[in-house]
Each structure stands twice: as structure tokens, then as C-alpha cells.
Amino acid sequence: MASRLLLLLAALFAAVGCSQAEKVVVDWDIGYVWGARDGYNYRRAIGVNGALPIPPVYVTQGDTLILNVHNSLDVATSVHGHGIFYNGTSYLDGAGMVTQCGIPPGESYTYVIEAHQVGTFWIHGHNHHQNSDGLRTPFIIRERYQSPKYDEEVLFGLEDWYKEESSIKMEQITAPTNATTPPPPTFPYGLINGYNGNDTKPVNFVPGRRYRFRVVSMATTEWFKFSIPGHKLEVIEADGIDCAPYVVDGLDIAPGQRFSAVVTALDQTEFNYIYNVTLYADFVPRLRGMNPRYYQGLIQYREGAPVKRLAVSSDAQLKWANDLDMVALDGMGTLPVDREFRLASQTMRTTDSRNLRMLHKYPYATPQVPTLFTAFTMGKLAMDPRVYGPQTAALVVPHLDAVQVRVGNPTDLVHSFHLHGNTFQVVEHGPVDPKTIVFSPGSNQTLANVPFIPVRRAGPVPMRRDTLVVPPFSYVDFRFRGDNPGAWMFHCHMDTHFAAGLAVTFVVAPDALQATQRLPKELQQMCLRQGIKASGNVVGNQGYNFAGLPPAPVAVQTNGTQPALPPASGPHPAHGPAPSNTVASAQRAAPTSRPQSPN
Ligand SMILES: [Cu+2]
């Protein structure tokens, strides 16, 4: 009897042990699949294990995700955990030609993600814009002990879905082109959890229970709005950072962003309610208001119950989640500023008739050696941004420096910028110098139409995120500390903007990187097998020998204005007065001579 009791106890302990950290193995055979995901357009897409959508990946904090990727495509691929820090394993970030060469066709590679973080993330392809073709799925890291704030989870994985393959569109974006014939606008459909947004099952509500809605935007270009009229949304997380409970009516979600909001079911079963998911791109000036797509589904309190009729509120009457009003739950105060970088979203019409975008000196273009490999292999020279080449727009952050980045956007287009490997504090939003403003041709706007944008600052405990919106005609300041050595992309998550060059690379503490991490030989060999150099500067040479570097694009001189170089970064007084925007005005973008593509 006693021994049986012991066995029982042992089994119990084993069971408890099993509920502790686990290895979660996920096998992805990435390949082409055919289907009409939106219900209309039959086309080739990219799925895993012969199917789309890709099942969401769930792990628990402390687990290790072993993601075995096999590449059955005919081009290279790589996979990025959006929002994951990869602290100590920067070479697993998955950004193509930044932290690795792509996995060649027919080969396999294993990504190991230690789930130190908690929250709502997503995993997506980061090579050839394969995410836009379906290679994307939510990645949820649950708390080991579920928060008492909610009873159940509801996942909303949102995608925009185009009728053509992304490679076709991306080629159009960067191809030398006649100035008067921009690529035709295409309006995607919205997908919810992988299927046409109107084909969702009801979300069942039990009175009094609390539901955590995890809303993940995996969009390529478009924005989504989410609301449940008749119910408040209590935001508790954004981009993997818990926040103080923040009650709003709706979520406005940019490409790459995530929110968790707790919704308490009403104490009734008389009526059912509706949730709204709206896909829109009316921030494109010449298309304003033209292409929202409305999706609705049922919040079901009782099968067959009538839907409650509510007065319709305009979006302007509703309260939408705003980063500057959010407070990080861990109480981390505003960082000081050791160093400041100023970036500005600009367009460049090149002498070879391309319409490119840039944030720094030049439109981003991938280097001939992954930037991280340059950081690992250039010794002391790795601290010099020049070794990464002009078009990677490398910004070197000394170890543990607190950095402020001002991203100016003097255009009439909105952007959604994502920083790999880090979260940043969103600290300030304000107007750009009116003298720097550039309108998209055909927008029919003048300075008189530019909205008044007041300077707004976050409170003493700013929200941290990994993806932030920079609205038209405005700047946003964000801060982060260089405590995660690696090469981290900062890019617009609207894929056509990214493809046109709207990106830079923060190379954080290459000295600490060399001292604390080892670049896996396996990754270097993966490059060599494809004829790509795996060490040295931007072109794989030693020192400052840049023989073989392709020429950087040259801007067409327009009104004598050529994008100016940003200033050298330098020490900045902590908590000093808000820096003036004179730098942004010096960086006036060369006006383009054709309408911008909405996509
Ligand atoms: Cu953008």
C-alpha cells in the first residue's frame, strides 16, 4: 500500500515536472500551395506541410521552441519571430541577409527560440517578402501561471490577402518605370484566422466570464480596426509588453502590431452582439475612404438569440488605443538619452528611373555579407558604420547606451515601423516642420489641409512596443537601450515600402557581440554553399577594401534638393528640451514626379 502511494506520488511529481519547461517541437516544410484563401482568387501561395493557414504556435513561458524548417520552395527562405529578443542568439533572428543567408532550396535549418518573454507575437518569413504570400502565423507565449485577469482566450490573426503573388508587386515597386505609370492599386481582402473574414465561427460568451482577445496584425500593407459594440476593451498587452489596464472602444492595428484586450461578457443571454473587423487603407491620400472592407462576426450569448441593435457610432466618437496613453505594467521609467539618431522617411527618384524610399542616407539594399556576420568578423572595425556599406544604413549603438531615435515623416503617407530584437519606449509625437512637407502628386492637398498636430509626450512610464506608427506630417521619438548585442533591422512593415528601401540596421554593441556570442559555423557554411561570402565587410573583403561594392543609387536633382546626410549622432542631454526639428527640415525629401502607389 505504502509503495503504491509512493508510486502515485512519484507519478504526481513527474506530472508536475512535465508542466514545467518543455521542448516544443514544430516541423515546418515550407512549400507552395494553391487555393482561394479570400474565397475569390485562386492563386499560388506559401504554406507549410502542404497547407494554409499555418497553425498558430503556442508555447508556455520557459519552454524552448524547436522550429525545424525545411525549404521546399525554389528560392531561399528564412523565418523570423516578430517581437522575440533573441538575446544571446542574435544569429537566429531570421532576417534574410541581415542575420543569416537564406536557407537554400532543399535544405533544412532549426530555429531555437527560448521563450523568456510572454505575450502575443508572430512568426513569419523574412526573405523575398514570403510573409505576404502566407508564410506567417501567430506565436503565443502564455504565462506559466495564467493571469487572473481573464478566463479564456480568443485569437484573431488578421491578414490582408492580394490576388497576385508578392514578388510580382515588389518587382513593380522597384523596377525602373515610366514616371506616369505607377503600378495599379490593388485592394486586398481581409482574412481572419486564415479564412475570409466573413466566414468566422461565432465567439461564444458566457455571462460574466472574461475573454482575452489576442489581436495580431500580420498584414502586408493595410490597417485593421477591431471593436465589439456594446462592450469595452480592456487592453492589457501590446507587442509582448503588459500594460496597466487601459479601457478603450476599439483597436486600430498597424501591420506587425499586436494587442491583447480583455472583454467581460455582459450579464445577459437575451441578445447576441456583433464584432467588427475593418480593413482599410484610406490613409493613401488619393484613395481616401475608397476601400474599407467590413467584416463582422457573432458574439454569441445564446444560439438563435436576436442581435442587439445599437446606435451606430462614428469612429471619431470612439476611443481608440493610443501608445502615448499606455503605461508599461513593469513601471520602467523613461530612459535617459546617451545618443540620438534622426531618421526621416523620404522618397528618392533615381537617375535610372526608380522610385525608392529611405530613412537614412540611402535606400536600404541588402549587403553581400549578412550584416551580423560583418559585426562578428571585422574585429575592432565592426564599431565603424562604414564597414557595413552605405546601403545597409548601419547605425552603430555602443553597448548599454540609451538611444533616442526620432523618425520624421514629412510625407502624407503613414508608416508602421518594426525594430527587431528589442522593444522601445514610445515617448513623443509631434509635427514636422511644415517647410519639409512633401505631398504625393495627385493628392490635391495643400499645407492648409495639413491637420494641426500638437506635441504630445508619454507619461513618466512610457509604453514599450516593437512596432510603431508614424502618422503623416509628424515625427515620433522612441528610446531603447543597447543591451542586446546584434544586428537589428528597423524597417517599415508595409512590404512595398520595405521593398523600396525604407529600412536601416541598428548594429548594437559589436564588441560585446564578439565577446559573448559565437557565430555558428553551420550558418556560415550555409552562405558559402550559395556562393555568398560569410565574413568580412559589406562585400566580404577585409578592412576598408570595398572593391566590388555596387554603386549606390543617385537621386535626380529636383529643385536643387538632394536628400541631405543626417547629422552625426552624439551625446544628448538627458531629459533636455525637446530637440528642434531642424534636422528633418534639412533632410527634405526629393519630391517624386509620379503618384505614390498605395501599396
Ligand atoms: Cu511604410
XYZ file of N, CA, C and O in Angstrom, residues 422-525:
416
model
N 14.209 44.013 -30.025
C 14.100 44.976 -28.930
C 12.662 45.484 -28.830
O 11.918 45.420 -29.807
N 12.326 46.020 -27.675
C 11.181 46.918 -27.600
C 11.737 48.304 -27.310
O 12.842 48.452 -26.796
N 10.952 49.302 -27.652
C 11.366 50.690 -27.404
C 10.242 51.408 -26.683
O 9.079 51.023 -26.754
N 10.627 52.463 -25.977
C 9.629 53.313 -25.331
C 9.130 54.341 -26.344
O 9.938 55.005 -26.995
N 7.821 54.470 -26.449
C 7.252 55.498 -27.326
C 7.105 56.748 -26.469
O 6.305 56.775 -25.531
N 7.918 57.790 -26.735
C 7.964 58.911 -25.790
C 7.354 60.216 -26.296
O 6.933 61.046 -25.493
N 7.336 60.434 -27.608
C 6.836 61.748 -28.051
C 6.329 61.683 -29.475
O 6.871 60.953 -30.303
N 5.301 62.492 -29.741
C 4.739 62.621 -31.084
C 4.514 64.098 -31.345
O 4.044 64.813 -30.472
N 4.882 64.547 -32.519
C 4.675 65.965 -32.820
C 4.746 66.233 -34.308
O 4.909 65.305 -35.112
N 4.597 67.500 -34.688
C 4.544 67.848 -36.112
C 5.932 68.004 -36.723
O 6.877 68.396 -36.047
N 6.069 67.726 -37.991
C 7.307 68.065 -38.690
C 7.246 69.536 -39.085
O 6.175 70.154 -39.111
N 8.392 70.073 -39.375
C 8.476 71.434 -39.882
C 7.670 71.519 -41.190
O 7.936 70.763 -42.120
N 6.682 72.424 -41.264
C 5.860 72.497 -42.475
C 6.693 72.681 -43.750
O 6.294 72.236 -44.827
N 7.854 73.332 -43.601
C 8.688 73.573 -44.791
C 9.200 72.279 -45.412
O 9.626 72.252 -46.553
N 9.185 71.182 -44.615
C 9.732 69.926 -45.130
C 8.673 69.051 -45.794
O 8.983 68.024 -46.371
N 7.414 69.459 -45.688
C 6.317 68.565 -46.105
C 6.306 68.358 -47.623
O 6.477 69.297 -48.390
N 6.135 67.113 -47.999
C 6.064 66.736 -49.409
C 4.756 65.974 -49.620
O 4.492 64.989 -48.951
N 3.948 66.443 -50.551
C 2.687 65.753 -50.850
C 2.889 64.773 -51.990
O 3.665 65.022 -52.904
N 2.150 63.675 -51.913
C 2.142 62.761 -53.048
C 1.461 63.473 -54.210
O 0.395 64.065 -54.024
N 2.051 63.406 -55.395
C 1.375 64.010 -56.547
C -0.027 63.403 -56.694
O -0.219 62.204 -56.495
N -0.961 64.222 -56.992
C -2.332 63.743 -57.170
C -3.125 63.723 -55.888
O -4.288 63.330 -55.874
N -2.514 64.131 -54.780
C -3.239 64.061 -53.512
C -4.179 65.242 -53.327
O -5.026 65.224 -52.449
N -4.017 66.298 -54.135
C -4.864 67.501 -54.037
C -4.798 68.142 -52.664
O -5.720 68.825 -52.263
N -3.740 67.913 -51.937
C -3.620 68.543 -50.629
C -2.707 69.744 -50.716
O -1.822 69.812 -51.573
N -2.935 70.671 -49.805
C -2.027 71.800 -49.655
C -1.705 71.909 -48.168
O -2.296 71.201 -47.340
N -0.795 72.806 -47.850
C -0.434 72.972 -46.436
C -1.664 73.306 -45.590
O -1.737 72.950 -44.418
N -2.646 73.971 -46.225
C -3.858 74.340 -45.479
C -4.635 73.110 -45.017
O -5.391 73.171 -44.047
N -4.452 71.993 -45.712
C -5.175 70.772 -45.329
C -4.453 69.968 -44.255
O -5.001 69.000 -43.729
N -3.208 70.346 -43.972
C -2.443 69.549 -43.009
C -3.048 69.742 -41.626
O -3.225 70.873 -41.171
N -3.398 68.639 -40.954
C -4.035 68.786 -39.647
C -3.072 69.370 -38.622
O -1.856 69.200 -38.739
N -3.629 70.051 -37.639
C -2.826 70.546 -36.528
C -2.393 69.346 -35.683
O -3.232 68.561 -35.236
N -1.112 69.195 -35.512
C -0.603 68.072 -34.716
C 0.114 68.637 -33.494
O 1.188 69.216 -33.617
N -0.490 68.526 -32.321
C 0.165 69.055 -31.125
C 1.311 68.146 -30.699
O 1.311 66.955 -31.015
N 2.284 68.715 -29.991
C 3.328 67.876 -29.409
C 2.723 67.146 -28.215
O 2.099 67.759 -27.349
N 2.869 65.829 -28.213
C 2.346 65.042 -27.083
C 3.457 64.149 -26.558
O 4.197 63.538 -27.339
N 3.575 64.076 -25.234
C 4.612 63.222 -24.640
C 3.953 62.151 -23.778
O 2.889 62.368 -23.197
N 4.618 61.012 -23.683
C 4.145 59.950 -22.794
C 4.371 60.394 -21.352
O 5.141 61.317 -21.085
N 3.732 59.711 -20.424
C 3.953 59.970 -19.005
C 5.303 59.420 -18.564
O 6.115 58.988 -19.390
N 5.552 59.427 -17.253
C 6.869 59.002 -16.748
C 7.168 57.518 -16.968
O 8.324 57.115 -16.911
N 6.132 56.723 -17.208
C 6.341 55.296 -17.511
C 5.760 55.031 -18.900
O 4.595 54.686 -19.050
N 6.569 55.217 -19.945
C 6.039 55.058 -21.301
C 5.739 53.593 -21.617
O 6.305 52.685 -21.010
N 4.849 53.396 -22.587
C 4.603 52.056 -23.102
C 5.784 51.667 -23.987
O 6.404 52.499 -24.633
N 6.081 50.381 -23.960
C 7.109 49.855 -24.873
C 6.430 48.972 -25.908
O 5.473 48.266 -25.609
N 6.944 49.017 -27.112
C 6.405 48.212 -28.202
C 7.570 47.799 -29.092
O 8.690 48.253 -28.901
N 7.252 46.967 -30.110
C 8.275 46.692 -31.113
C 7.858 47.185 -32.497
O 8.619 47.067 -33.448
N 6.634 47.712 -32.605
C 6.154 48.203 -33.898
C 5.355 49.473 -33.638
O 4.437 49.461 -32.804
N 5.721 50.571 -34.294
C 5.012 51.815 -34.023
C 4.629 52.527 -35.303
O 5.271 52.373 -36.337
N 3.566 53.296 -35.178
C 3.024 54.030 -36.318
C 3.610 55.440 -36.320
O 3.659 56.098 -35.281
N 4.073 55.879 -37.490
C 4.466 57.271 -37.649
C 3.478 57.897 -38.633
O 3.545 57.655 -39.839
N 2.525 58.680 -38.100
C 1.485 59.241 -38.965
C 2.059 60.282 -39.938
O 3.187 60.749 -39.759
N 1.269 60.637 -40.937
C 1.705 61.655 -41.894
C 2.049 62.974 -41.199
O 1.472 63.293 -40.150
N 2.975 63.708 -41.754
C 3.327 65.074 -41.347
C 3.839 65.152 -39.908
O 3.756 66.201 -39.271
N 4.304 64.019 -39.343
C 4.667 64.059 -37.927
C 5.944 63.270 -37.660
O 6.424 62.528 -38.514
N 6.481 63.482 -36.477
C 7.608 62.668 -36.032
C 7.187 61.885 -34.806
O 6.251 62.274 -34.098
N 7.892 60.784 -34.554
C 7.729 60.043 -33.302
C 9.124 59.812 -32.734
O 10.049 59.474 -33.475
N 9.280 60.043 -31.448
C 10.540 59.738 -30.762
C 10.374 58.435 -29.990
O 9.369 58.256 -29.287
N 11.357 57.556 -30.124
C 11.337 56.370 -29.270
C 12.730 56.134 -28.707
O 13.721 56.664 -29.216
N 12.786 55.385 -27.603
C 14.064 55.164 -26.919
C 14.237 53.679 -26.607
O 13.270 52.999 -26.252
N 15.458 53.226 -26.720
C 15.762 51.867 -26.265
C 17.209 51.833 -25.799
O 17.990 52.728 -26.092
N 17.535 50.793 -25.047
C 18.903 50.664 -24.553
C 19.627 49.585 -25.345
O 19.049 48.534 -25.647
N 20.866 49.867 -25.664
C 21.651 48.930 -26.473
C 22.201 47.786 -25.640
O 23.408 47.607 -25.515
N 21.262 47.002 -25.059
C 21.698 45.920 -24.171
C 21.527 44.551 -24.809
O 21.620 43.529 -24.123
N 21.273 44.525 -26.112
C 21.085 43.251 -26.801
C 21.994 43.229 -28.039
O 21.569 43.610 -29.134
N 23.243 42.807 -27.865
C 24.182 42.852 -28.988
C 23.652 42.071 -30.198
O 23.159 40.953 -30.060
N 23.765 42.682 -31.366
C 23.281 42.034 -32.581
C 23.120 43.044 -33.694
O 23.450 44.227 -33.536
N 22.621 42.599 -34.822
C 22.307 43.477 -35.955
C 20.805 43.423 -36.153
O 20.261 42.392 -36.563
N 20.156 44.534 -35.815
C 18.687 44.532 -35.742
C 18.103 45.466 -36.780
O 18.359 46.657 -36.761
N 17.324 44.900 -37.655
C 16.657 45.723 -38.668
C 15.630 46.630 -38.022
O 14.967 46.256 -37.048
N 15.491 47.810 -38.601
C 14.382 48.714 -38.286
C 13.774 49.063 -39.629
O 14.416 49.704 -40.453
N 12.563 48.563 -39.865
C 12.018 48.752 -41.218
C 10.517 48.953 -41.186
O 9.832 48.549 -40.240
N 10.030 49.581 -42.255
C 8.591 49.708 -42.402
C 8.027 48.323 -42.666
O 8.572 47.558 -43.455
N 6.929 48.006 -41.965
C 6.329 46.687 -42.152
C 5.274 46.680 -43.249
O 4.600 45.680 -43.460
N 5.140 47.799 -43.960
C 4.354 47.780 -45.192
C 5.328 47.292 -46.258
O 6.308 47.976 -46.577
N 5.095 46.116 -46.753
C 6.145 45.439 -47.505
C 6.601 46.179 -48.758
O 7.760 46.093 -49.150
N 5.681 46.914 -49.371
C 6.116 47.642 -50.567
C 7.062 48.783 -50.186
O 7.962 49.127 -50.951
N 6.853 49.378 -49.030
C 7.770 50.435 -48.585
C 9.122 49.839 -48.219
O 10.181 50.405 -48.510
N 9.078 48.692 -47.551
C 10.311 47.982 -47.189
C 11.072 47.601 -48.468
O 12.284 47.850 -48.597
N 10.337 47.069 -49.442
C 10.991 46.654 -50.690
C 11.638 47.843 -51.400
O 12.657 47.693 -52.080
N 11.048 49.035 -51.216
C 11.590 50.220 -51.877
C 12.736 50.844 -51.083
O 13.308 51.845 -51.508
N 13.065 50.269 -49.915
C 14.262 50.713 -49.211
C 14.058 51.384 -47.876
O 15.005 51.929 -47.302
N 12.824 51.356 -47.333
C 12.547 52.093 -46.090
C 12.990 51.272 -44.873
O 12.175 50.671 -44.170
N 14.303 51.253 -44.659
C 14.866 50.432 -43.579
C 16.261 50.933 -43.225
O 16.951 51.543 -44.048
N 16.635 50.679 -41.981
C 18.030 50.839 -41.548
C 18.372 49.624 -40.696
O 17.513 48.785 -40.408
N 19.638 49.518 -40.282
C 20.045 48.423 -39.400
C 20.746 49.009 -38.180
O 21.733 49.744 -38.330
N 20.216 48.730 -36.992
C 20.932 49.100 -35.777
C 21.914 47.981 -35.443
O 21.505 46.846 -35.179
N 23.191 48.299 -35.503
C 24.205 47.327 -35.120
C 24.567 47.645 -33.675
O 25.199 48.660 -33.382
N 24.086 46.805 -32.776
C 24.214 47.093 -31.347
C 25.437 46.367 -30.783
O 25.549 45.140 -30.890
N 26.346 47.134 -30.234
C 27.478 46.626 -29.462
C 28.213 45.467 -30.145
O 28.288 44.364 -29.600
N 28.796 45.716 -31.320
C 29.532 44.624 -31.972
C 30.682 44.088 -31.117
O 31.006 42.896 -31.200
N 31.256 44.956 -30.267
C 32.347 44.492 -29.397
C 31.833 43.477 -28.379
O 32.415 42.411 -28.173
N 30.687 43.804 -27.774
C 30.104 42.859 -26.810
C 29.623 41.600 -27.521
O 29.701 40.492 -26.971
N 29.145 41.769 -28.750
C 28.707 40.614 -29.541
C 29.866 39.634 -29.736
O 29.739 38.426 -29.496
N 31.007 40.176 -30.153
C 32.171 39.317 -30.399
C 32.642 38.633 -29.118
O 33.152 37.514 -29.150
N 32.457 39.336 -27.978
C 32.955 38.787 -26.711
C 32.013 37.747 -26.111
O 32.449 36.915 -25.315
N 30.736 37.791 -26.474
C 29.769 36.956 -25.752
C 29.043 35.928 -26.605
O 28.386 35.040 -26.069
N 29.083 36.074 -27.945
C 28.351 35.120 -28.792
C 29.295 34.541 -29.842
O 30.275 35.174 -30.219
N 28.960 33.336 -30.289
C 29.743 32.723 -31.368
C 28.843 32.498 -32.574
O 27.766 31.924 -32.456
N 29.306 32.965 -33.713
C 28.538 32.775 -34.938
C 28.610 31.298 -35.336
O 29.703 30.767 -35.544
N 27.465 30.615 -35.432
C 27.514 29.180 -35.756
C 28.142 28.935 -37.131
O 27.763 29.565 -38.119
N 29.088 28.018 -37.154
C 29.747 27.632 -38.416
C 28.718 27.182 -39.445
O 28.850 27.416 -40.643
N 27.698 26.499 -38.933
C 26.659 25.974 -39.820
C 26.021 27.087 -40.662
O 25.720 26.898 -41.842
N 25.834 28.256 -40.020
C 25.219 29.372 -40.754
C 26.187 29.960 -41.775
O 25.789 30.381 -42.853
N 27.470 29.990 -41.407
C 28.456 30.488 -42.373
C 28.540 29.554 -43.582
O 28.592 29.997 -44.726
N 28.523 28.249 -43.287
C 28.605 27.288 -44.393
C 27.382 27.360 -45.302
O 27.476 27.158 -46.509
